[in-house]
Backbone atoms as SQL, in Angstrom:
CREATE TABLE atoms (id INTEGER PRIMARY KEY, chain TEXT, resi INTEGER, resn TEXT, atom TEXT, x REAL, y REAL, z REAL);
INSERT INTO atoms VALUES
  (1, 'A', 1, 'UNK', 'N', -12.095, 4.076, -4.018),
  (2, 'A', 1, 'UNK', 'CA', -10.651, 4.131, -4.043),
  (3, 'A', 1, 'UNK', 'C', -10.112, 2.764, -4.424),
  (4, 'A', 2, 'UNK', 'N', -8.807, 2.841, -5.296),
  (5, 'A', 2, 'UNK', 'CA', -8.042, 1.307, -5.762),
  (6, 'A', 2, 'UNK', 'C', -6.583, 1.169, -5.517),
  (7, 'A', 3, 'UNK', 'N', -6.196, 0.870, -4.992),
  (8, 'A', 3, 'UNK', 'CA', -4.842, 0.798, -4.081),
  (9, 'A', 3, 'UNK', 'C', -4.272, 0.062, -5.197),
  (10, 'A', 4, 'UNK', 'N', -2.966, 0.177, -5.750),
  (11, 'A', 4, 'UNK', 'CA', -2.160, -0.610, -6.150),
  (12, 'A', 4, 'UNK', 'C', -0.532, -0.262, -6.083),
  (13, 'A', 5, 'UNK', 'N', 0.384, -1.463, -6.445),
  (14, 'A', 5, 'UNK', 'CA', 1.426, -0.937, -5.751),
  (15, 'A', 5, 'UNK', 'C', 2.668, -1.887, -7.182),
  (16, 'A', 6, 'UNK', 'N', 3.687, -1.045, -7.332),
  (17, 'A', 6, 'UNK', 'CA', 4.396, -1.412, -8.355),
  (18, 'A', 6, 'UNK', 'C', 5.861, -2.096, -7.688),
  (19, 'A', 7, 'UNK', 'N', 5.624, -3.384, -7.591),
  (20, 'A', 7, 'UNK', 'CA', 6.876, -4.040, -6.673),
  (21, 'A', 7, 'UNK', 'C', 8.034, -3.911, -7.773),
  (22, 'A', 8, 'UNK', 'N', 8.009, -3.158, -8.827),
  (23, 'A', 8, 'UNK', 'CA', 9.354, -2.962, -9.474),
  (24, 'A', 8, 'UNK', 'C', 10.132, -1.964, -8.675),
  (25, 'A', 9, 'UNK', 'N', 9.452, -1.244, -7.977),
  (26, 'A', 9, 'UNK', 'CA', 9.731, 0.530, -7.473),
  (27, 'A', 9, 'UNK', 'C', 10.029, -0.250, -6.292),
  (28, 'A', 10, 'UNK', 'N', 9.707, -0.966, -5.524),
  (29, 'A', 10, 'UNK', 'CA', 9.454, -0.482, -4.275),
  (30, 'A', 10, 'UNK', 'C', 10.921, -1.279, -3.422),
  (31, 'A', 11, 'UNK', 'N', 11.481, -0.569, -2.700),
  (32, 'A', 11, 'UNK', 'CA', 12.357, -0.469, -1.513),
  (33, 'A', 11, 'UNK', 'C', 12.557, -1.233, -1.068),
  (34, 'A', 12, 'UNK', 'N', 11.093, -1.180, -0.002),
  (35, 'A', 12, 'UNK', 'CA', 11.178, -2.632, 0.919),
  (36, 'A', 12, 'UNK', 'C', 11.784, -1.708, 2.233),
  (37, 'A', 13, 'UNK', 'N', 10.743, -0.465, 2.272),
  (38, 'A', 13, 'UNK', 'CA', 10.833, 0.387, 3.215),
  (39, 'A', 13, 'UNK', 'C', 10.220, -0.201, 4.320),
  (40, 'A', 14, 'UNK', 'N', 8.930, -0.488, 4.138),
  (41, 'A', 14, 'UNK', 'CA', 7.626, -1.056, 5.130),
  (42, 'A', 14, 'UNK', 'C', 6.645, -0.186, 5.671),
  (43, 'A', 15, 'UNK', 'N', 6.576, 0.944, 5.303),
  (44, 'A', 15, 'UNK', 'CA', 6.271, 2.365, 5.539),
  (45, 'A', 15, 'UNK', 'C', 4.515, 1.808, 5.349),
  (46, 'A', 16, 'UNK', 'N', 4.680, 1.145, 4.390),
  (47, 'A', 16, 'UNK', 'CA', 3.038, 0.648, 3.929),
  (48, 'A', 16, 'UNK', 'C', 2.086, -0.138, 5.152),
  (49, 'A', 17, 'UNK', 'N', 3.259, -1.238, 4.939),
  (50, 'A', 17, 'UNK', 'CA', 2.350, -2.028, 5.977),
  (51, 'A', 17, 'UNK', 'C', 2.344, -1.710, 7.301),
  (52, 'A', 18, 'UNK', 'N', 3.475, -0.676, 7.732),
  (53, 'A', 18, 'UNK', 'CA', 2.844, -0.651, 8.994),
  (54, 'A', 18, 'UNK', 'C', 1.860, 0.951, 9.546),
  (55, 'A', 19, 'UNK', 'N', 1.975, 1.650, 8.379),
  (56, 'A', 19, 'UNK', 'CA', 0.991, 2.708, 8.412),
  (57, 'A', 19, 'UNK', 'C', -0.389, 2.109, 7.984),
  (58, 'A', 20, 'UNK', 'N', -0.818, 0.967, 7.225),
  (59, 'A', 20, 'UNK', 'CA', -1.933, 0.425, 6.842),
  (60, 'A', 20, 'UNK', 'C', -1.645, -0.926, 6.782),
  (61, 'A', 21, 'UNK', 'N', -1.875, -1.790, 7.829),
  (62, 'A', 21, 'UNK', 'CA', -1.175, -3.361, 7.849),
  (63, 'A', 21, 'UNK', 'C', -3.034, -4.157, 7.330),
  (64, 'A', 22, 'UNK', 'N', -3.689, -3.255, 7.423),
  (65, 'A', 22, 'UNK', 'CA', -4.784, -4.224, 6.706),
  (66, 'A', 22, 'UNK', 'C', -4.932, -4.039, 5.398),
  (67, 'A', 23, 'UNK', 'N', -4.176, -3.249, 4.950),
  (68, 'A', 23, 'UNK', 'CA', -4.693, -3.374, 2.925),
  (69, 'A', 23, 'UNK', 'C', -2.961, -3.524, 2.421),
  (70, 'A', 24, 'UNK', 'N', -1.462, -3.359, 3.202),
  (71, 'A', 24, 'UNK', 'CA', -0.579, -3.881, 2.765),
  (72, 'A', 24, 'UNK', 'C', 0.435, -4.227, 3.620),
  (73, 'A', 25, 'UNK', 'N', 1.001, -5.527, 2.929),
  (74, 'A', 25, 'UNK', 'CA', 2.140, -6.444, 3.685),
  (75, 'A', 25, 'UNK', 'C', 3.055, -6.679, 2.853),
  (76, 'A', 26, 'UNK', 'N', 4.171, -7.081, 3.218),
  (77, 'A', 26, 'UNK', 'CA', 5.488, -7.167, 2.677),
  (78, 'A', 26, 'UNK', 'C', 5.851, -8.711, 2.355),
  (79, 'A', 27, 'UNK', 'N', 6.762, -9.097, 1.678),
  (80, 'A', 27, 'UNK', 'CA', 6.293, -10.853, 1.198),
  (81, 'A', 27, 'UNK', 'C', 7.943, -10.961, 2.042),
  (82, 'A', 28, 'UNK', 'N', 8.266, -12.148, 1.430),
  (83, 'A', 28, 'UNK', 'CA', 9.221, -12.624, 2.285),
  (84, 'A', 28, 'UNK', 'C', 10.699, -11.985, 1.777),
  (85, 'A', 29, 'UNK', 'N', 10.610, -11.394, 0.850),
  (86, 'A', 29, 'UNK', 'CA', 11.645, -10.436, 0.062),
  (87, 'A', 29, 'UNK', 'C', 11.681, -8.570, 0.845),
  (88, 'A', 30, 'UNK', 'N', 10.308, -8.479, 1.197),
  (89, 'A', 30, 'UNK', 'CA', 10.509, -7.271, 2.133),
  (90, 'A', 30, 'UNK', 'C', 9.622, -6.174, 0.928),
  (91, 'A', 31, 'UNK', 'N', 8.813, -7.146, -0.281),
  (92, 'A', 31, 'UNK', 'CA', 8.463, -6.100, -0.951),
  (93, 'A', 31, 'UNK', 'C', 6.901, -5.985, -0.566),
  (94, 'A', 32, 'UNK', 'N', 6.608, -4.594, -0.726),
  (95, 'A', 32, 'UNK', 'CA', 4.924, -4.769, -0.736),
  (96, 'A', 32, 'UNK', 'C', 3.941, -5.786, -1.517),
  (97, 'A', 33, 'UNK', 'N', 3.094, -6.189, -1.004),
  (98, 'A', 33, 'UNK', 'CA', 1.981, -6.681, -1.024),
  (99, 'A', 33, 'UNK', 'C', 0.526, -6.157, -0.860),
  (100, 'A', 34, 'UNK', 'N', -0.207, -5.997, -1.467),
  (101, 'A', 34, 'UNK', 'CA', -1.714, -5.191, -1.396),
  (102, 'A', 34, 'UNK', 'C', -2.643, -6.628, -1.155),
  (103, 'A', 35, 'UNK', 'N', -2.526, -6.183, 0.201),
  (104, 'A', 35, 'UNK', 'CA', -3.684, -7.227, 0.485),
  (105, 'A', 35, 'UNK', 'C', -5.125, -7.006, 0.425),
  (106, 'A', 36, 'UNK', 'N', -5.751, -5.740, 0.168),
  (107, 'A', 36, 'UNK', 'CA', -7.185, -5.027, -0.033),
  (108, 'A', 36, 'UNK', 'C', -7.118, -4.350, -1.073),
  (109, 'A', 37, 'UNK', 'N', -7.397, -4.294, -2.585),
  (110, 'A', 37, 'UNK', 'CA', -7.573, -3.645, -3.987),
  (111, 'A', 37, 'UNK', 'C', -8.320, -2.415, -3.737),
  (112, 'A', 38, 'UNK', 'N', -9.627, -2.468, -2.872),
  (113, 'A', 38, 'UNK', 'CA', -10.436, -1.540, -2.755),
  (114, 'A', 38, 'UNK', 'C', -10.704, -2.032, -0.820),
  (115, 'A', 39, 'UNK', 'N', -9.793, -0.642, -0.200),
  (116, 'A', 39, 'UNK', 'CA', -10.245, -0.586, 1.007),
  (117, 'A', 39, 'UNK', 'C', -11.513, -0.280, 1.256),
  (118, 'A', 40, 'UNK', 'N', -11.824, -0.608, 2.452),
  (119, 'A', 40, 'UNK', 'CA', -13.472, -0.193, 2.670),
  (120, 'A', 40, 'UNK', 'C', -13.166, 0.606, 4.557),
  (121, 'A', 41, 'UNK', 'N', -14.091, 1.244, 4.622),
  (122, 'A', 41, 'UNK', 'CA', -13.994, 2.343, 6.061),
  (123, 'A', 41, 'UNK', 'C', -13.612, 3.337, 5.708),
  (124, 'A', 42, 'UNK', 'N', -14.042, 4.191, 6.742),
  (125, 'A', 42, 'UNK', 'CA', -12.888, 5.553, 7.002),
  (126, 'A', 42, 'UNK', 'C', -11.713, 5.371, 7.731),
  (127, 'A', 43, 'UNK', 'N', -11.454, 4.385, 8.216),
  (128, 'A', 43, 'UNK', 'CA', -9.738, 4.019, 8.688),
  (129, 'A', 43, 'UNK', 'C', -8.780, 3.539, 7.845),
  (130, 'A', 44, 'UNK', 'N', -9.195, 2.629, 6.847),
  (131, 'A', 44, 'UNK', 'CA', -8.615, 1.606, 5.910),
  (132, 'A', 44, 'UNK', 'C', -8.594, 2.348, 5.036),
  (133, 'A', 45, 'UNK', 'N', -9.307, 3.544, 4.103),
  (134, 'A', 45, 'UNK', 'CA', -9.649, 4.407, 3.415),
  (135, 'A', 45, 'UNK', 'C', -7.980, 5.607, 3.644),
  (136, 'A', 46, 'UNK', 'N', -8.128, 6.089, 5.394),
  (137, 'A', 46, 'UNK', 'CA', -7.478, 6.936, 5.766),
  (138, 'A', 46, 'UNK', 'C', -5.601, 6.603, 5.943),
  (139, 'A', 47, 'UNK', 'N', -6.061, 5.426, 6.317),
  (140, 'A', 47, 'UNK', 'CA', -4.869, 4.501, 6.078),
  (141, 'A', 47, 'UNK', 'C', -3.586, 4.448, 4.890),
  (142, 'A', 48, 'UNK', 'N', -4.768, 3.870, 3.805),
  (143, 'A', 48, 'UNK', 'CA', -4.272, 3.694, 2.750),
  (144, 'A', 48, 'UNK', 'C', -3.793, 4.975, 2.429),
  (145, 'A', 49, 'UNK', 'N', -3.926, 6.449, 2.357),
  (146, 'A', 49, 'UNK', 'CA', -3.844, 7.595, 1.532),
  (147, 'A', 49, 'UNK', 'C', -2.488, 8.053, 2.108),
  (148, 'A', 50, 'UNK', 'N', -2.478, 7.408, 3.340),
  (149, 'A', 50, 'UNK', 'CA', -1.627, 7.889, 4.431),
  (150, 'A', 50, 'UNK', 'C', -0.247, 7.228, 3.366),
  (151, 'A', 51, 'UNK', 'N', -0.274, 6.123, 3.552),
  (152, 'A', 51, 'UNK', 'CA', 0.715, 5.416, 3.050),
  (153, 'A', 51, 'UNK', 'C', 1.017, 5.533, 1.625),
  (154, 'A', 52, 'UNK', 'N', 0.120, 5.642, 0.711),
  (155, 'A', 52, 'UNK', 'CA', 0.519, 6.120, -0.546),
  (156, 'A', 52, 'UNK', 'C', 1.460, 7.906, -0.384),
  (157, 'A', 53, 'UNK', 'N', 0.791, 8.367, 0.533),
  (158, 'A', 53, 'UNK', 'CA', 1.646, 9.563, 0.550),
  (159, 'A', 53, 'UNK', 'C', 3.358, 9.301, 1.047),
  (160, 'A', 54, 'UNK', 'N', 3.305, 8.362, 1.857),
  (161, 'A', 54, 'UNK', 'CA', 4.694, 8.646, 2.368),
  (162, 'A', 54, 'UNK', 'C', 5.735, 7.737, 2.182),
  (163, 'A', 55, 'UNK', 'N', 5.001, 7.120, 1.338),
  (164, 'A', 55, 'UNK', 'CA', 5.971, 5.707, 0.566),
  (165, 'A', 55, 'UNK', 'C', 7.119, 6.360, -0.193),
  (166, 'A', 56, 'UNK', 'N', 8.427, 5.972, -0.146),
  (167, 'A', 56, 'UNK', 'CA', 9.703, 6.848, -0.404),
  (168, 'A', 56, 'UNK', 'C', 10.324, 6.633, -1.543),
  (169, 'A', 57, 'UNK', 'N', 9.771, 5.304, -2.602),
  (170, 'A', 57, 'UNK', 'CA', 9.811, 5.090, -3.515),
  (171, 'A', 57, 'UNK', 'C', 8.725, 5.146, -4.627),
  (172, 'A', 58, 'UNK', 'N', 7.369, 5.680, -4.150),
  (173, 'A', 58, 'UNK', 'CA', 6.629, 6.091, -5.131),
  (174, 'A', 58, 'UNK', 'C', 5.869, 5.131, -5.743),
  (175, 'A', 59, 'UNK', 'N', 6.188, 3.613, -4.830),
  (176, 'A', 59, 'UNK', 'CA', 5.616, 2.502, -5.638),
  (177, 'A', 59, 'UNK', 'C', 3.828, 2.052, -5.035),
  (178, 'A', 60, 'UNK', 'N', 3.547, 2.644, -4.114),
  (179, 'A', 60, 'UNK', 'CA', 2.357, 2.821, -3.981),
  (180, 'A', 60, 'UNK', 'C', 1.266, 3.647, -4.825),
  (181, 'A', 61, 'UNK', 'N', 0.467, 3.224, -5.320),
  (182, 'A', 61, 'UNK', 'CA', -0.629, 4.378, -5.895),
  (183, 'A', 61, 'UNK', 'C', -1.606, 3.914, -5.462),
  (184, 'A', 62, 'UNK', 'N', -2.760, 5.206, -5.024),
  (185, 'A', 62, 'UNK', 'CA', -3.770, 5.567, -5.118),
  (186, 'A', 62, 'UNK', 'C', -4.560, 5.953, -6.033),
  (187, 'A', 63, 'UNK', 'N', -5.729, 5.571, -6.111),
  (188, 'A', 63, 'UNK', 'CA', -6.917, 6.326, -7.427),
  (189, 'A', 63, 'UNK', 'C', -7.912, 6.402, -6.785),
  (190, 'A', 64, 'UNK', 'N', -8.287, 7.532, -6.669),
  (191, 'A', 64, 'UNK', 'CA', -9.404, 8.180, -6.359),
  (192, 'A', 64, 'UNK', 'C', -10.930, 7.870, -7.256);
């Protein structure tokens, strides 16, 4: 899996980092940050999918 995230899109909801605060954080503007490219676990894994799903601007992606 490759996590990436399009800070043109994104809100600055926080939906990311705090559904998955180990693969994303928010910078000092409130936008996402991908701090892990390729999560590793079944938590960080479960995490991440979580948050690409419920991100409200769509600026999260996942690739399988």
């Amino acid at each position: 899996m490759r996590v990436a995230a399009d800070r043109n899109v994104c809100v600055g909801a926080g939906l990311c980092a705090m559904t998955a605060p180990a693969v994303f954080d928010q910078d000092e503007d409130g936008l996402v940050t991908v701090l892990k490219k390729e999560p590793q676990g079944a938590a960080e894994l479960s995490a991440a999918r979580q948050a690409g799903n419920i991100c409200p601007s769509g600026a999260v992606k996942i690739t399988e």
